[in-house]
Structures are given as structure tokens and as C-alpha cells.
PDB file of C-alpha atoms in Angstrom:
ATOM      1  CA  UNK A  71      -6.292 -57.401 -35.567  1.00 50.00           C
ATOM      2  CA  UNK A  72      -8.701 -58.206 -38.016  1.00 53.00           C
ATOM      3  CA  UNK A  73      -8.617 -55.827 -41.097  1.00 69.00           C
ATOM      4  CA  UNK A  74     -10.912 -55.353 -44.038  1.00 80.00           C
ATOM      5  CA  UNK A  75     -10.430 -57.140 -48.280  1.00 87.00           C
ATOM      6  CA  UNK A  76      -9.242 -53.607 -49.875  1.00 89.00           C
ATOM      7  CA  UNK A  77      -6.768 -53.453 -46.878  1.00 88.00           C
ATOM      8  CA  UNK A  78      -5.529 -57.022 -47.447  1.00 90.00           C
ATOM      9  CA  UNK A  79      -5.130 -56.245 -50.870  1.00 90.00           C
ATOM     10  CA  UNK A  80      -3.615 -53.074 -50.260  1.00 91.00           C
ATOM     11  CA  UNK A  81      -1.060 -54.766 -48.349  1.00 89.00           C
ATOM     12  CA  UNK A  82       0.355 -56.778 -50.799  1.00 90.00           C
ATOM     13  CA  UNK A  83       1.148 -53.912 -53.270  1.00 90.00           C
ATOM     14  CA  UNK A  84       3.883 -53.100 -50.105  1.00 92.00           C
ATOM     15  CA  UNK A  85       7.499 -54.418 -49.186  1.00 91.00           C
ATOM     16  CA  UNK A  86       7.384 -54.341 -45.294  1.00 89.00           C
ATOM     17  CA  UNK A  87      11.056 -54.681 -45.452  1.00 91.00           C
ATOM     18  CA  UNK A  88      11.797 -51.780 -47.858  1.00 94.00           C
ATOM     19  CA  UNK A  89      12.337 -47.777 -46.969  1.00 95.00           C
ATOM     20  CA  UNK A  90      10.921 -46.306 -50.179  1.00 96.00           C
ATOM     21  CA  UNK A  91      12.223 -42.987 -51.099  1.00 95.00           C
ATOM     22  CA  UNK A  92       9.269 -39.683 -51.919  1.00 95.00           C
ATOM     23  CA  UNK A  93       9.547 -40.542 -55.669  1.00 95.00           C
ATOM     24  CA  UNK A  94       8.722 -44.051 -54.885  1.00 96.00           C
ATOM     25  CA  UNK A  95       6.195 -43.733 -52.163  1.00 96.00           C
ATOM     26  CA  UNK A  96       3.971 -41.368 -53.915  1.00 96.00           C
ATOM     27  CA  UNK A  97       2.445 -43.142 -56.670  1.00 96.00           C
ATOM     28  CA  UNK A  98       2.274 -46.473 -54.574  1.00 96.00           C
ATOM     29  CA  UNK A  99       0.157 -44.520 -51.548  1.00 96.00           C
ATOM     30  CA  UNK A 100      -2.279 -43.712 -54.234  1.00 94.00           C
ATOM     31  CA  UNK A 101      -2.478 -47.521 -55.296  1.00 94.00           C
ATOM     32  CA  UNK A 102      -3.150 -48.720 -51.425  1.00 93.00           C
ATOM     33  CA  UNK A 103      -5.891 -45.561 -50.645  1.00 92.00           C
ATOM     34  CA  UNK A 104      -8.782 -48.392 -49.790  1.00 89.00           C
ATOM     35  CA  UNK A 105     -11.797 -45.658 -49.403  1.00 90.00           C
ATOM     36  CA  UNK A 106     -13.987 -44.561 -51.819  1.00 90.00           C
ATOM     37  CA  UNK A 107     -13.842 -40.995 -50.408  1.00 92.00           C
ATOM     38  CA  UNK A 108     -10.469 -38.318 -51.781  1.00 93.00           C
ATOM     39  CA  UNK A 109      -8.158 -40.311 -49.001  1.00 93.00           C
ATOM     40  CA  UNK A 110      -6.069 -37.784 -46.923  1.00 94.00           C
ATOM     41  CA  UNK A 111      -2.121 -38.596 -47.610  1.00 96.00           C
ATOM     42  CA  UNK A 112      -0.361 -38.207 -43.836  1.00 95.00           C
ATOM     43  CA  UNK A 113       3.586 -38.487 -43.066  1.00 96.00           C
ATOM     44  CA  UNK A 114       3.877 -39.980 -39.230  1.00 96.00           C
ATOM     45  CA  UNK A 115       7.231 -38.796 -37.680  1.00 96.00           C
ATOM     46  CA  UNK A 116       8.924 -40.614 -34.088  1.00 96.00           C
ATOM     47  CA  UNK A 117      11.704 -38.326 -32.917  1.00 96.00           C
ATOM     48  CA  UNK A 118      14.433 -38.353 -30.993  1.00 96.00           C
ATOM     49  CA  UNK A 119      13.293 -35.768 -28.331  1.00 96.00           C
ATOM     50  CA  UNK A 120      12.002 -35.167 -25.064  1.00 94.00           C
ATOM     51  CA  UNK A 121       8.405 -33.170 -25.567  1.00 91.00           C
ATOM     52  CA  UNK A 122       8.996 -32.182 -21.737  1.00 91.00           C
ATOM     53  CA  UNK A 123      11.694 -30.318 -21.933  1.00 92.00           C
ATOM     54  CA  UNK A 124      11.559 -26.655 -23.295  1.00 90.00           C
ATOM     55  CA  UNK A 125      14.194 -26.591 -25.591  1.00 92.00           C
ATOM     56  CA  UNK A 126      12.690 -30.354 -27.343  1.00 93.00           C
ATOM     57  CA  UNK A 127       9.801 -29.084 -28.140  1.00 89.00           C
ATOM     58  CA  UNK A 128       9.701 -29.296 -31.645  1.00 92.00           C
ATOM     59  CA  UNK A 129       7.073 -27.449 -33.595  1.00 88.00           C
ATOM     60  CA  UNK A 130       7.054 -25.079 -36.712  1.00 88.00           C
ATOM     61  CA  UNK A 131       4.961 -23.952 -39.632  1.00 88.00           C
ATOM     62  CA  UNK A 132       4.977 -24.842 -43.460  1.00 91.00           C
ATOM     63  CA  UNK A 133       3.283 -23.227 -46.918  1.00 89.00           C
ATOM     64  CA  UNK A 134       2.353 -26.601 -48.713  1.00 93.00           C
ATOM     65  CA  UNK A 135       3.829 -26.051 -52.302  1.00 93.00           C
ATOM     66  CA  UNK A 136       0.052 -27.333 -53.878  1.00 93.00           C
ATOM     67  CA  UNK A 137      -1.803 -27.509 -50.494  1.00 89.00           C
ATOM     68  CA  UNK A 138      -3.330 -29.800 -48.177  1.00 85.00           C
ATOM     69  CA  UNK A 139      -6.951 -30.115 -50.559  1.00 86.00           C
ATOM     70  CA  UNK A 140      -8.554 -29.061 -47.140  1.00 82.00           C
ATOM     71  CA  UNK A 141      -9.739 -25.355 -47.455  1.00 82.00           C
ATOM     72  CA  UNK A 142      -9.470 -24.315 -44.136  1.00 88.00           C
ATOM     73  CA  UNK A 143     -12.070 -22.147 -42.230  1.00 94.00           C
ATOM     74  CA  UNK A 144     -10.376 -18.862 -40.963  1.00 96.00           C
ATOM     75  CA  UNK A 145     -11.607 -16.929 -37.643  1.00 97.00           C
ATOM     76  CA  UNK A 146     -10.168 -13.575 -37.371  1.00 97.00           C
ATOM     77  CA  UNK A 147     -10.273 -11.263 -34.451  1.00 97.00           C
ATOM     78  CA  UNK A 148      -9.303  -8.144 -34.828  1.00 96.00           C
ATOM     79  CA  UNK A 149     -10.694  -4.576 -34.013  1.00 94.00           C
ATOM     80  CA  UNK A 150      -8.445  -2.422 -37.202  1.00 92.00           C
ATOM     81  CA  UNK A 151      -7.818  -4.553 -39.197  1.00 95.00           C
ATOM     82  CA  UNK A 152     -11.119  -6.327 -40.409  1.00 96.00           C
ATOM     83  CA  UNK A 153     -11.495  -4.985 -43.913  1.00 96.00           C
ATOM     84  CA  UNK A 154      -7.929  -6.630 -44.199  1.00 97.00           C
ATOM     85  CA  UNK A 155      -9.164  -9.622 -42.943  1.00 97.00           C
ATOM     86  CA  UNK A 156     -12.439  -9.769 -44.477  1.00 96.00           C
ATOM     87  CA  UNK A 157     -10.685  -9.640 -48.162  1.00 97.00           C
ATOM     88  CA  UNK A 158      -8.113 -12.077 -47.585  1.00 96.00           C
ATOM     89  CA  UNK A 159     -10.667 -14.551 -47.073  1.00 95.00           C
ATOM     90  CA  UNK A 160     -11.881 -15.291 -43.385  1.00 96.00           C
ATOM     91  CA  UNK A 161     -15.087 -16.509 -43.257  1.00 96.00           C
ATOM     92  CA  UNK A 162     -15.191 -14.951 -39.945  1.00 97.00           C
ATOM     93  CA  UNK A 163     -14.350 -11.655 -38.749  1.00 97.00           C
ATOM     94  CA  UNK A 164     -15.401  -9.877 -35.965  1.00 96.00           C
ATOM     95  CA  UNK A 165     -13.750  -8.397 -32.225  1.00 95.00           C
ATOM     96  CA  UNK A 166     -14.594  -8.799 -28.618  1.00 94.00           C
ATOM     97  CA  UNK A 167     -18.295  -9.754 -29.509  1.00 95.00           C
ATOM     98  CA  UNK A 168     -17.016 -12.983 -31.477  1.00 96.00           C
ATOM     99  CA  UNK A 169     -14.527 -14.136 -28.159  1.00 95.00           C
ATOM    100  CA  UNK A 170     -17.881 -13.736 -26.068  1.00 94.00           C
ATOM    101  CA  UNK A 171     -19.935 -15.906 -28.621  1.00 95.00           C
ATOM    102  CA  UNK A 172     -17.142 -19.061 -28.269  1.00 94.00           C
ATOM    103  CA  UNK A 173     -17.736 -18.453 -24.423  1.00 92.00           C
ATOM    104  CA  UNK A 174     -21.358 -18.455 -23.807  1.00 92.00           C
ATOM    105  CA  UNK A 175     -22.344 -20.692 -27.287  1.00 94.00           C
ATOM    106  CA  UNK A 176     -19.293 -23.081 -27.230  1.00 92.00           C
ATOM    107  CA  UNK A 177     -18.507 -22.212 -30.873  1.00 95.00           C
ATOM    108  CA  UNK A 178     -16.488 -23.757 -33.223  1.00 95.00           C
ATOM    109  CA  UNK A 179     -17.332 -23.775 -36.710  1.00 94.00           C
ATOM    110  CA  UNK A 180     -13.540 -23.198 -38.075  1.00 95.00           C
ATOM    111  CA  UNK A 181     -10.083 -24.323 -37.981  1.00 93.00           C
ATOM    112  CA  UNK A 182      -8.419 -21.408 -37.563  1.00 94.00           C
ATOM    113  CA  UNK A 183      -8.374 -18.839 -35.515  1.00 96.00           C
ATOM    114  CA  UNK A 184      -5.787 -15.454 -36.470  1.00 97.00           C
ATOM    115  CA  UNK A 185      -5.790 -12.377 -33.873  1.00 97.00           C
ATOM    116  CA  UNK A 186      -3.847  -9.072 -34.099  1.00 97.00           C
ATOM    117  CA  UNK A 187      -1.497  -8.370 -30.734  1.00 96.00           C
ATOM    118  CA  UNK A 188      -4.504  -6.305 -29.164  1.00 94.00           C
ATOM    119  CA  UNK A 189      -7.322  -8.982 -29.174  1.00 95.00           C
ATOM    120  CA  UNK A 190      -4.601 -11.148 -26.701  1.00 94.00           C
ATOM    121  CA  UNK A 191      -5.490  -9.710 -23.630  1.00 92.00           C
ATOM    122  CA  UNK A 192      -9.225 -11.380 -23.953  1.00 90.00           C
ATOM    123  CA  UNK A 193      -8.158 -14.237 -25.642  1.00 91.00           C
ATOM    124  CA  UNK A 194      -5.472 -15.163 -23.528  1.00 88.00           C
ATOM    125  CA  UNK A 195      -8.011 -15.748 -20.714  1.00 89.00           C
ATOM    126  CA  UNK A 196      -9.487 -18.713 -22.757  1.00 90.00           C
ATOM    127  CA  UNK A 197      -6.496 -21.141 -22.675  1.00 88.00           C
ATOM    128  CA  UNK A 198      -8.384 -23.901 -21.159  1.00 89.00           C
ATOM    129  CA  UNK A 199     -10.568 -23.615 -24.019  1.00 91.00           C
ATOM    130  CA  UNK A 200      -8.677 -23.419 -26.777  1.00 92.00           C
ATOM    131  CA  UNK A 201      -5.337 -24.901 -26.047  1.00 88.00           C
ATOM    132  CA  UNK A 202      -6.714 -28.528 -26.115  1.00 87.00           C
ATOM    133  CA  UNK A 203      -8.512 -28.078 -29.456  1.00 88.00           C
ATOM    134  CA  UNK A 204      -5.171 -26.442 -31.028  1.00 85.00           C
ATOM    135  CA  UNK A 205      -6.862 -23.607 -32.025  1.00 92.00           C
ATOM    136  CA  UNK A 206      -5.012 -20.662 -29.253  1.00 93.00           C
ATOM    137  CA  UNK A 207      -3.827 -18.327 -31.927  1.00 93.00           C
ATOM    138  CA  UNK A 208       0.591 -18.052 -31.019  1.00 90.00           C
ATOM    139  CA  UNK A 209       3.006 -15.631 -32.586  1.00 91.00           C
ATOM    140  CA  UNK A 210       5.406 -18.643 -33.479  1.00 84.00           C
ATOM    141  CA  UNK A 211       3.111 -20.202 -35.738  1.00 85.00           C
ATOM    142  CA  UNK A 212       2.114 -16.618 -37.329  1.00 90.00           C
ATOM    143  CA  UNK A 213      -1.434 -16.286 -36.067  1.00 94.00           C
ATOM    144  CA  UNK A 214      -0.787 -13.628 -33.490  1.00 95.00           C
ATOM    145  CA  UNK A 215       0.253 -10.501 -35.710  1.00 95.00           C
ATOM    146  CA  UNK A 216      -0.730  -6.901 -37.522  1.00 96.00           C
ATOM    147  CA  UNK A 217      -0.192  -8.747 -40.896  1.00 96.00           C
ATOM    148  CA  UNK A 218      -3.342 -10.668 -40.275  1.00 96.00           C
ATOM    149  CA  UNK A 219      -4.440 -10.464 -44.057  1.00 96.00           C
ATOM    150  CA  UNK A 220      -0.885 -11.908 -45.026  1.00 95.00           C
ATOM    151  CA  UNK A 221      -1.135 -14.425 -42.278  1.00 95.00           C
ATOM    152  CA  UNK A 222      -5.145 -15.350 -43.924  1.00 95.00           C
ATOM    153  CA  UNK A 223      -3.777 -15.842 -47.408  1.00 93.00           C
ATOM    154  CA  UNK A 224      -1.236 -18.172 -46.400  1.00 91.00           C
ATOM    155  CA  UNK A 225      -3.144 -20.326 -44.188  1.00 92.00           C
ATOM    156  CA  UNK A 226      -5.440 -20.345 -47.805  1.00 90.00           C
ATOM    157  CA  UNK A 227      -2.641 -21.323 -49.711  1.00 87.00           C
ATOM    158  CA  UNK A 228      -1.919 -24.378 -47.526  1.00 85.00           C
ATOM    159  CA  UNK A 229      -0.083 -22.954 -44.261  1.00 88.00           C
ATOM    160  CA  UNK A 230       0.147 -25.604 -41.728  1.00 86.00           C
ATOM    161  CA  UNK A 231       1.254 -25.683 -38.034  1.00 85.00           C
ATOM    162  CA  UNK A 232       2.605 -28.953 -36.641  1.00 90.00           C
ATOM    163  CA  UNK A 233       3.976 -29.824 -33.451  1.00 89.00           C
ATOM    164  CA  UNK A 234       4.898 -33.028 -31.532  1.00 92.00           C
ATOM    165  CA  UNK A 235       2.757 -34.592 -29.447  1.00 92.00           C
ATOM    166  CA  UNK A 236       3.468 -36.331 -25.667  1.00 92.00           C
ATOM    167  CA  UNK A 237       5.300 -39.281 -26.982  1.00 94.00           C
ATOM    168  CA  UNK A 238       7.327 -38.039 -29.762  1.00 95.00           C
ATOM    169  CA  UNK A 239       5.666 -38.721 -32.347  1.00 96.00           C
ATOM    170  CA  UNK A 240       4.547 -36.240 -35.184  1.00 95.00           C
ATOM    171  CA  UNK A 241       1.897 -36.411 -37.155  1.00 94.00           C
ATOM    172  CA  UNK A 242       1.191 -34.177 -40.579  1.00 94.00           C
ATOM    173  CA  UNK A 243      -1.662 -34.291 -43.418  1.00 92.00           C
ATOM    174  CA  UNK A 244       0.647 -33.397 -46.770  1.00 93.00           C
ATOM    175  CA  UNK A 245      -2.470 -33.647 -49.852  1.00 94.00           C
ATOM    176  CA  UNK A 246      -4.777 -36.355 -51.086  1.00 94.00           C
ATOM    177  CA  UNK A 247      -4.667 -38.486 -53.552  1.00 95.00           C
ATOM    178  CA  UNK A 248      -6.377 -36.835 -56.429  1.00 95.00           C
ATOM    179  CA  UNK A 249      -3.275 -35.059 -56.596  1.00 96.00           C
ATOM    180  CA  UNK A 250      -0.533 -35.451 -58.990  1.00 96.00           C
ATOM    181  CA  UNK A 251       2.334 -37.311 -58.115  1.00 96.00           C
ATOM    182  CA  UNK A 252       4.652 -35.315 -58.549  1.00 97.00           C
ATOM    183  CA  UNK A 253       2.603 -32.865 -56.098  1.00 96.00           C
ATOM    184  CA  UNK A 254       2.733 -35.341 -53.427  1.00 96.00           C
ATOM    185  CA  UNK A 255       6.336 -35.661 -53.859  1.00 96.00           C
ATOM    186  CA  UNK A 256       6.571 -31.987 -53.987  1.00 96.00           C
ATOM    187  CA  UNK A 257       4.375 -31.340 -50.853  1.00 96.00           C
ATOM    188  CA  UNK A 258       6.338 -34.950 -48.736  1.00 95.00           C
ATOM    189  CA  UNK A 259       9.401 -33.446 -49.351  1.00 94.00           C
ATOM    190  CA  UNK A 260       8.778 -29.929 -48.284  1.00 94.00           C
ATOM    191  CA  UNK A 261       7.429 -31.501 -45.035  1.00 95.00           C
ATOM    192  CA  UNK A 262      10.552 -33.835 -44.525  1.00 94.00           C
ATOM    193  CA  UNK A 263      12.938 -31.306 -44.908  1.00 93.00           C
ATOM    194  CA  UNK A 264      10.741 -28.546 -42.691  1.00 93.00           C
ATOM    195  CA  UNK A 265      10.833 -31.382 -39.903  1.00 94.00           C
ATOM    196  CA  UNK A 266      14.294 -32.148 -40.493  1.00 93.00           C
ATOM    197  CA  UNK A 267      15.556 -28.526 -40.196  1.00 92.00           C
ATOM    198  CA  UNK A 268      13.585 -28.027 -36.756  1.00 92.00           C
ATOM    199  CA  UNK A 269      16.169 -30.448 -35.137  1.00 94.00           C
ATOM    200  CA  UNK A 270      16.857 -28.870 -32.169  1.00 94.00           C
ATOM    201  CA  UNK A 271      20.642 -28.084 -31.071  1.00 93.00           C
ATOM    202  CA  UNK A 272      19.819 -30.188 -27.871  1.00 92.00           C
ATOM    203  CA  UNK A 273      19.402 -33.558 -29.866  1.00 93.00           C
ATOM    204  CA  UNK A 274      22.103 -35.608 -29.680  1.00 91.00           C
ATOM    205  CA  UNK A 275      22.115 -38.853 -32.591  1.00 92.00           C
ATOM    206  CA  UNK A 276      19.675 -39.628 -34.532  1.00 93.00           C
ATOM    207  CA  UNK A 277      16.878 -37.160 -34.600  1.00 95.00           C
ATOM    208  CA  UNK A 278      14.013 -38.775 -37.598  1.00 95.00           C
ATOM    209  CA  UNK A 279      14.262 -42.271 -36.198  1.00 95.00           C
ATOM    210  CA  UNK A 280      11.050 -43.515 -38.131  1.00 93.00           C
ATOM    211  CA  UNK A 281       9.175 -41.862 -41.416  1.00 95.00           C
ATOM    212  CA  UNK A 282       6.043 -43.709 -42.427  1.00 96.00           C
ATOM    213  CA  UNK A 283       3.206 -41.726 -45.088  1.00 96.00           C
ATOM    214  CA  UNK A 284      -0.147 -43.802 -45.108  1.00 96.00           C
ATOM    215  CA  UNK A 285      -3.175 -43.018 -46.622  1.00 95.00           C
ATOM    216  CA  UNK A 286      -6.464 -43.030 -44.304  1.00 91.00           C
ATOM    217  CA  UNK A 287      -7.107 -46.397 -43.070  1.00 89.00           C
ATOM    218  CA  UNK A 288      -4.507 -47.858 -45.617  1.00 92.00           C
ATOM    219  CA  UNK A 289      -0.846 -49.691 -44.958  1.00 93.00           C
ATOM    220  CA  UNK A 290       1.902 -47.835 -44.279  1.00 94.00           C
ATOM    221  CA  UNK A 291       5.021 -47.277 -46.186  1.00 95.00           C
ATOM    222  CA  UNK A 292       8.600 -46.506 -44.581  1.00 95.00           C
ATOM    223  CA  UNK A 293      10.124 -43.335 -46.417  1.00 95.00           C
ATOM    224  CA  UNK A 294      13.476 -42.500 -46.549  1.00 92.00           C
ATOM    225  CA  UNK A 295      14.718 -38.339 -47.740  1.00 83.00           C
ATOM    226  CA  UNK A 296      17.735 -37.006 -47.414  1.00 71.00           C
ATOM    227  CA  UNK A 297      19.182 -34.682 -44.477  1.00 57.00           C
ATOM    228  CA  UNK A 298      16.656 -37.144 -42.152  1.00 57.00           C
ATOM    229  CA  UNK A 299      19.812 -37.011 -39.690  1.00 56.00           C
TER     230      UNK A 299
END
């Protein structure tokens, strides 16, 4: 595969060979970023699990300590509680009428989407919709309940939902590198441990069998953290 000078150059800065612990990964991912835009800092997980089977499935949620550095564009539907919603921060609040906009206009301008209990009944007829785009609000992952300005202010703070894909592997954005390093190490760990804890009972050996964090486009760079297992 033919890849770019910065990347080149990037790559030399890393030991193929070596698993770098948080402390040491976080400075160098900042020294390989090879865009001139604020590159995204990701952690890529492969599992031992079988996505397939019910009780494999792993997925969760996570407050980032400092954030992702993406402010993320909140949709909530709710018929009580929209004052609620309206001053924790969604940019959009509405009830039935904004679940017959995304029908008939295809909409999508946001990343989120947080409901009260009573707005499931409508929503739940949309799955084809908004299953594949991620976006079907769930009770597991806190985006289905009566605290919906609780549930806003924490997706503001840097809530994230991640879940593993088809093929085991797990994929989650952490910060970018205008942070601090000692905020990416604060925000990688969080994540490692949150993914580590999710191991389900089912799992037998190794669960984390591969940690890489990368920058957008740039090299990768094995990780090691402790309670992996």
C-alpha cells in the first residue's frame, strides 16, 4: 500500500515491536498526528467474543473525564419534559411532530437522539431507520429515560456509547490532540478499564487480545493497561 511523506515519517517515530503503556503512548500519538486539522485520537479493541450470541454482546457507556473535543448535537423527544431538555442543552426539542419530520424529510442534523419512556411507542416503529445509523435511543445506554435533562448534560460532558461491531472488533474516539497529555492518558485509561470491566462472564481466556490508539490517518501504536485480562 502506498502511503503518504508525513506518514512515512510518522512511522519511524514508532517501535512496531513494542506494546507501549497510556503514559507512553500519549505524547508519541501526538508526535505521529500527520493532518493539519485537530486529529481525532481513537483506541481500536479485537475481543475475544462472539457478537452473535446474546450474552457476547459487549457494549456499555462512558463519561470521558475531559471529553471527546466533539460537542455533540442532542435531539430530544419528549412531550413533559421539554423545558428540562431545552436547558440542559439540546439543540433540538420537540414531540411527535419532530419523529414525523425524520420520516417524511429524512432528517438528520444531530448525533444524538434522547426520548422519555412515552415517545417509544412512535419511535420504536422506526428501527429500520435508525438502528443502522446508531442513533435508536436504548435504555442501556441511558437515552431512553424521565431524567432526560441528566441524560443531555452528560452526553455534553463527553458521554459515549460503544459497542462491538460484527467481527469483534471495537472501535472508540477518546480526545484529540490539542489536548494535554496527561488528558489523553486520563481519557485512554478510563476507556481501557470501561472495556475491560464489560468482560462478559461467558468469555473464557483472554478477553482484550489486541489494543492499538492511532491518530486519524496516522500509524498505530500497540498499548498495553492493566486488568486487559
Amino acid at each position: 500500500m502506498k502511503t503518504g511523506k508525513k506518514y512515512r515519517e510518522a512511522l519511524k517515530l514508532v517501535d512496531r515491536e513494542k506494546i507501549y503503556t497510556i503514559e507512553e503512548a500519549a505524547p508519541l500519538l501526538k508526535k505521529t498526528s500527520v493532518t493539519k486539522f485537530d486529529s481525532t485520537i481513537d483506541v481500536s479493541f479485537r475481543l475475544n467474543v462472539k457478537p452473535t450470541l446474546a450474552d457476547q454482546l459487549v457494549r456499555g457507556t462512558i463519561v470521558l473525564p475531559h471529553g471527546s473535543g466533539k460537542t455533540k448535537r442532542v435531539l430530544a423527544l419528549t412531550n413533559a419534559k421539554q423545558e428540562e431538555a431545552k436547558a440542559a442543552g439540546a439543540e433540538f426539542v420537540g414531540g411527535k411532530e419532530l419523529i414525523e419530520k425524520i420520516q417524511k424529510e429524512n432528517w438528520f442534523d444531530y448525533d444524538v437522539i434522547v426520548a422519555t419512556p412515552d415517545m417509544m411507542g412512535e419511535l420504536g416503529k422506526m428501527g429500520r431507520l435508525l438502528g443502522p445509523k446508531g442513533l435508536m435511543p436504548n435504555p442501556k445506554t441511558g437515552t431512553v429515560t424521565m431524567a432526560i435533562g441528566q441524560a443531555i448534560t452528560e452526553i455534553k460532558k463527553g458521554k459515549i456509547a460503544y459497542r462491538v461491531d460484527k467481527d469483534a472488533n471495537l472501535n472508540i474516539s477518546v480526545a484529540r490532540c490539542s489536548f494535554s497529555d496527561q488528558d489523553i492518558v486520563d481519557n485512554l485509561r478510563a476507556v481501557c478499564e470501561a472495556v475491560a470491566k464489560s468482560r462478559p462472564s461467558t468469555v473464557k481466556g483472554t478477553f482484550i487480545l489486541n489494543a492499538v490508539a492511532h491518530t486519524t490517518m496516522g500509524p498505530g501504536l500497540k498499548i498495553t493497561f492493566e486488568g486487559r485480562n
